XYZ file of C-alpha atoms in Angstrom:
50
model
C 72.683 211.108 -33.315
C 70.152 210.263 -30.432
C 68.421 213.563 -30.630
C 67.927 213.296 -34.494
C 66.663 209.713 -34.075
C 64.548 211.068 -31.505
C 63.168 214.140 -33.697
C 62.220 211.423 -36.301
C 60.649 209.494 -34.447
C 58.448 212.342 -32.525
C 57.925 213.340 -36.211
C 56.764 209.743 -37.520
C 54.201 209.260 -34.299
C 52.608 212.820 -34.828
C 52.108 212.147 -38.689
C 50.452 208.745 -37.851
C 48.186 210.616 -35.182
C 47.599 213.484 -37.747
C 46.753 210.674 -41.034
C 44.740 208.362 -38.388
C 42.891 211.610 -37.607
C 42.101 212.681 -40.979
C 41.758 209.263 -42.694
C 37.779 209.616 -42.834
C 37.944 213.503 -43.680
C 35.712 214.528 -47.168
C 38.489 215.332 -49.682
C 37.095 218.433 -50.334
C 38.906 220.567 -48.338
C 42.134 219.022 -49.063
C 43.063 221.790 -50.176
C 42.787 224.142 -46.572
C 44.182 220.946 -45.386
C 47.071 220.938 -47.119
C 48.079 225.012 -46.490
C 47.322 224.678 -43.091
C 50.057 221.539 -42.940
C 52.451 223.461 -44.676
C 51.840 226.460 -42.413
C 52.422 224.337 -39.580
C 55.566 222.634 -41.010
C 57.142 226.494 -41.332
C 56.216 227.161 -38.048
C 57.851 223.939 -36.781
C 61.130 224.427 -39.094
C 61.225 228.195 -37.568
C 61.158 226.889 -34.250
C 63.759 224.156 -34.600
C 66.038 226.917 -36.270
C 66.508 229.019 -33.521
């Protein structure tokens, strides 16, 4: 229970980092944005698989 409440929380500070980052980003490459998040989030799920 600790280490899932742990996970979401790591999960919840790096998506404030990554929106705070990108909050002023042109919306025109929301697009390669968006891939490159869902590469990342494969990567990550891959990871926490094994």
């Amino acid at each position: 229970m600790g280490t899932v409440r742990s996970r979401l929380g790591q999960g919840r500070a790096k998506l404030a980092l990554t929106l705070a980052a990108t909050a002023d980003a042109p919306h025109a490459d929301a697009g390669h944005r968006v891939h490159a998040c869902r590469m990342e989030a494969h990567r990550m799920l891959d990871t926490a698989s094994r």
